[in-house]
Amino acid sequence: MKKLLNTLYITQPDVYLSLDGDNIVLTKEKNTLGRLLLHNLESIVAFGYTGASPALMGYCAERNISLVFLTMNGRFLARVIGESKGNVVLRKKQYLLSENENQSAKIARNFIIGKIFNHKWMLERMIRDYPLRIDVAHFKEISQQLSALLLEVRACENLERLRGLEGQGANSYYRVLDAMILQQKEDFYFQSRSRRPPLDPVNAMLSLAYTLLAHDVASALEGVGLDAYVGFLHRDRPGRVSLALDVMEELRGVFADKFVLTLINKRIVSKDDFVKKENGAVLMKNEARKNFLSAWQQRKQEKITHPYLGEKISWGLVPHVQSLLLARFLRGDLDEYPPFLWK
């Protein structure tokens, strides 16, 4: 278990949650794994749960401690809460700010700052780690372009202009994405982003990774009581998890893109894992998709030090921490939403 920002995360599978006085008790196969006082908790998030006692659920409901259940893969199942108190206020604030384009822009620019900053440091890492295998001058040129864009984004308060700056940053970054593919160059290449349908194996994997990331972020947002469908950068559209798309912008490069690049560069995938349809669409074969999903879950277990909290957590908890930070900002507990800035 891991306590972050007054939230208890239970990441082991098959753990039963029960109440003992004012403590939550974690049990697995009749063995007590740990106990923690409930007084200072705001929420409990359980992955792959076996169950929770009615006494614990009642205790949490009475004291406005949300109890969130997700699958081990991070798919949202349910959120148990008591009478509507802070949750309804949080969502009303979210809706109110979302309706105001100026306020939305002030929040959206931090998502974009996180995205561009992380793309820049991906390039800087490549310059540091592979100076003999890439065009260092070209990478430095793109990195400088991203640095200049960051200054513009920080000063921008217009939502449409922010979208334009985000597009410029993405175009610059995509100009060197192909150069980050160091192995299997004859079979894996990136020329431009193609979505519906993906026209090459790299785009096929990027699309799948972005879909998985969006689902993970949406679950995290629902877990803290936010509406994943009402965003600030991405505007409302029926069926689109706009806020999840907002928050995941920071993680596209450093999590999803790096994951796909690792699969290629470590030869975990090969050209034989893909099939091309008559309409030009390139899709992963069933067995390859299973391996992709398994590797995705393994990647989420890897540890990093969160740049804002300064604590070691798994990559899989990053969307949950960012969702908590966003909720705290909307409640007024933070002056500004702190984006995930990776180095």
XYZ file of C-alpha atoms in Angstrom, residues 7-267:
261
model
C -5.145 8.948 -0.361
C -4.369 5.289 0.350
C -3.515 3.211 -2.746
C -3.759 -0.575 -2.460
C -1.981 -2.010 -5.480
C -1.642 -5.662 -4.487
C -4.289 -8.011 -5.913
C -6.767 -10.005 -3.810
C -6.588 -7.823 -0.700
C -9.643 -7.686 1.581
C -10.392 -4.396 3.326
C -12.004 -4.322 6.768
C -12.509 -2.051 9.764
C -10.971 -2.365 13.234
C -11.886 0.594 15.413
C -10.704 3.638 13.485
C -8.278 1.635 11.361
C -8.482 0.118 7.919
C -7.015 -3.401 7.959
C -5.592 -5.054 4.833
C -5.807 -8.854 4.742
C -4.663 -11.349 2.132
C -5.214 -15.087 2.543
C -5.876 -14.582 6.283
C -2.573 -12.735 6.710
C -2.649 -9.114 7.871
C -0.611 -6.986 5.475
C -1.042 -3.725 7.341
C -3.333 -1.261 9.085
C -3.682 2.500 8.951
C -5.655 5.123 10.834
C -8.570 6.416 8.798
C -8.757 9.853 10.445
C -6.481 11.637 7.973
C -7.609 9.876 4.801
C -9.715 11.529 2.108
C -10.025 8.467 -0.126
C -9.006 4.824 -0.578
C -8.226 3.414 -4.033
C -8.083 -0.383 -4.365
C -6.782 -2.173 -7.474
C -7.968 -5.725 -8.100
C -9.892 -5.959 -4.853
C -11.358 -9.071 -3.258
C -13.867 -7.050 -1.273
C -14.530 -4.613 1.531
C -16.527 -5.107 4.696
C -19.903 -3.331 5.069
C -18.587 -1.853 8.335
C -15.682 -0.208 6.515
C -17.915 1.100 3.719
C -20.342 2.524 6.267
C -17.538 4.163 8.259
C -16.091 5.747 5.112
C -19.490 6.920 3.863
C -20.303 8.627 7.182
C -16.980 10.473 7.190
C -16.935 11.395 3.489
C -13.981 9.112 2.692
C -14.455 7.866 -0.861
C -13.771 4.192 -1.544
C -12.762 3.533 -5.166
C -12.504 0.114 -6.815
C -10.566 -0.530 -10.030
C -9.437 -3.634 -11.861
C -5.740 -4.531 -11.725
C -5.475 -2.987 -15.192
C -6.784 0.309 -13.826
C -10.298 0.219 -15.309
C -12.776 2.111 -13.152
C -15.419 -0.101 -11.517
C -17.157 1.874 -8.785
C -16.833 4.734 -6.323
C -18.593 4.391 -2.962
C -19.391 7.689 -1.244
C -21.865 8.921 1.357
C -24.111 11.961 1.089
C -23.084 14.441 -1.611
C -20.879 17.004 0.080
C -17.543 18.086 -1.319
C -17.927 16.013 -4.475
C -20.831 18.030 -5.857
C -19.010 21.289 -5.073
C -15.926 20.011 -6.890
C -17.865 19.117 -10.023
C -19.802 22.399 -9.987
C -16.473 24.242 -9.888
C -15.192 22.106 -12.767
C -18.279 22.861 -14.873
C -18.170 26.563 -14.045
C -14.527 26.961 -15.051
C -15.009 24.849 -18.164
C -17.733 27.231 -19.387
C -15.341 30.194 -19.074
C -12.772 30.154 -21.902
C -10.375 32.543 -20.150
C -10.331 30.416 -16.995
C -10.072 27.252 -19.082
C -7.042 28.680 -20.869
C -5.231 29.318 -17.582
C -5.667 25.656 -16.654
C -5.087 24.278 -20.162
C -1.737 26.008 -20.560
C -0.288 23.939 -17.712
C -1.266 20.728 -19.502
C 0.513 22.045 -22.611
C 3.541 23.200 -20.616
C 3.853 19.666 -19.251
C 3.574 18.144 -22.717
C 6.134 20.417 -24.407
C 8.543 20.288 -21.454
C 8.473 16.484 -21.446
C 8.969 16.287 -25.213
C 11.969 18.601 -24.893
C 13.563 16.429 -22.235
C 12.975 13.292 -24.260
C 15.138 14.905 -26.947
C 17.736 15.995 -24.407
C 17.929 12.422 -23.111
C 18.515 11.169 -26.655
C 21.334 13.719 -27.120
C 22.906 12.566 -23.861
C 22.490 8.815 -24.355
C 22.934 8.341 -28.128
C 25.139 11.169 -29.474
C 26.730 8.886 -32.078
C 23.447 7.473 -33.396
C 21.406 10.630 -33.951
C 21.857 14.009 -35.626
C 22.704 15.958 -32.460
C 22.542 19.359 -34.171
C 19.020 18.656 -35.451
C 17.847 17.431 -32.050
C 19.289 20.535 -30.363
C 17.550 22.750 -32.904
C 14.159 21.142 -32.169
C 14.839 21.296 -28.411
C 15.494 25.034 -28.694
C 12.253 25.469 -30.643
C 10.368 23.721 -27.844
C 12.062 25.947 -25.249
C 10.901 29.050 -27.136
C 7.366 27.640 -27.360
C 7.324 27.071 -23.600
C 7.890 30.792 -23.026
C 4.995 31.642 -25.356
C 2.678 29.135 -23.712
C 3.437 30.466 -20.214
C 2.362 33.963 -21.290
C -0.688 32.897 -23.314
C -4.231 33.252 -21.946
C -6.180 32.600 -25.150
C -7.524 29.078 -25.611
C -7.416 29.057 -29.411
C -3.873 30.429 -29.435
C -2.845 27.755 -26.933
C -4.131 25.072 -29.274
C -2.041 26.568 -32.046
C 1.092 26.569 -29.889
C 0.416 22.976 -28.834
C 0.130 22.028 -32.512
C 3.442 23.730 -33.296
C 5.121 21.847 -30.470
C 3.706 18.527 -31.635
C 4.848 19.144 -35.231
C 8.381 19.982 -34.084
C 8.546 16.902 -31.860
C 7.204 14.586 -34.570
C 10.000 15.750 -36.900
C 12.504 13.772 -34.797
C 10.322 10.910 -33.578
C 11.483 8.696 -36.442
C 15.123 9.354 -35.450
C 14.375 7.940 -31.990
C 13.711 4.565 -33.618
C 17.184 3.023 -33.381
C 16.460 -0.591 -34.338
C 14.487 -2.360 -37.105
C 14.567 0.834 -39.190
C 13.565 -1.005 -42.351
C 10.282 -2.158 -40.779
C 9.405 0.607 -38.302
C 9.344 4.267 -39.302
C 7.362 7.393 -38.535
C 6.529 9.908 -41.262
C 3.413 11.566 -39.841
C 0.595 10.843 -37.427
C -2.220 8.764 -38.957
C -5.140 7.846 -36.714
C -8.247 6.513 -38.380
C -6.959 4.262 -39.696
C -3.287 3.947 -38.647
C -1.259 3.412 -41.822
C 1.920 1.881 -40.405
C 2.981 -0.239 -37.392
C 4.268 2.727 -35.365
C 0.985 4.606 -35.683
C -0.937 1.428 -34.879
C 0.975 1.085 -31.590
C 0.743 4.797 -30.772
C -3.032 4.718 -31.232
C -3.381 1.689 -28.952
C -1.074 3.223 -26.318
C -3.004 6.520 -26.358
C -6.295 4.643 -25.986
C -4.985 2.733 -22.971
C -3.570 5.905 -21.427
C -6.861 7.763 -21.907
C -8.729 4.943 -20.137
C -6.233 4.980 -17.247
C -6.509 8.749 -16.831
C -10.319 8.697 -17.081
C -10.468 6.087 -14.304
C -8.167 8.202 -12.146
C -10.310 11.314 -12.667
C -13.522 9.472 -11.827
C -11.766 8.107 -8.746
C -11.197 11.597 -7.317
C -14.727 12.738 -8.139
C -14.101 14.728 -11.330
C -16.115 14.389 -14.526
C -13.769 12.860 -17.100
C -15.999 14.118 -19.934
C -15.753 17.859 -19.179
C -12.392 19.334 -20.135
C -10.642 22.672 -20.384
C -8.350 22.293 -23.420
C -10.541 19.711 -25.182
C -14.092 21.020 -25.309
C -17.263 19.017 -24.757
C -18.169 16.401 -27.331
C -20.609 13.522 -26.745
C -18.756 10.345 -25.820
C -15.325 11.987 -25.563
C -13.421 11.908 -22.260
C -12.253 15.492 -22.747
C -10.687 16.017 -19.307
C -8.823 12.711 -19.593
C -7.425 13.892 -22.944
C -6.361 17.137 -21.233
C -4.480 15.470 -18.391
C -2.895 12.774 -20.564
C -1.216 15.404 -22.773
C 1.625 15.562 -20.234
C 2.100 11.791 -20.415
C 1.802 11.120 -24.161
C 5.507 11.404 -24.878
C 7.167 10.278 -21.662
C 4.908 7.294 -21.117
C 3.073 6.219 -24.288
C 5.637 7.207 -26.953
C 8.607 5.992 -24.911
C 6.788 2.709 -24.330
C 6.287 2.174 -28.080
C 9.895 3.150 -28.829
C 11.119 0.662 -26.217
C 9.120 -2.170 -27.791
C 10.720 -1.431 -31.154
C 14.263 -0.717 -30.004
C 14.374 -3.788 -27.759
C 12.889 -5.922 -30.567
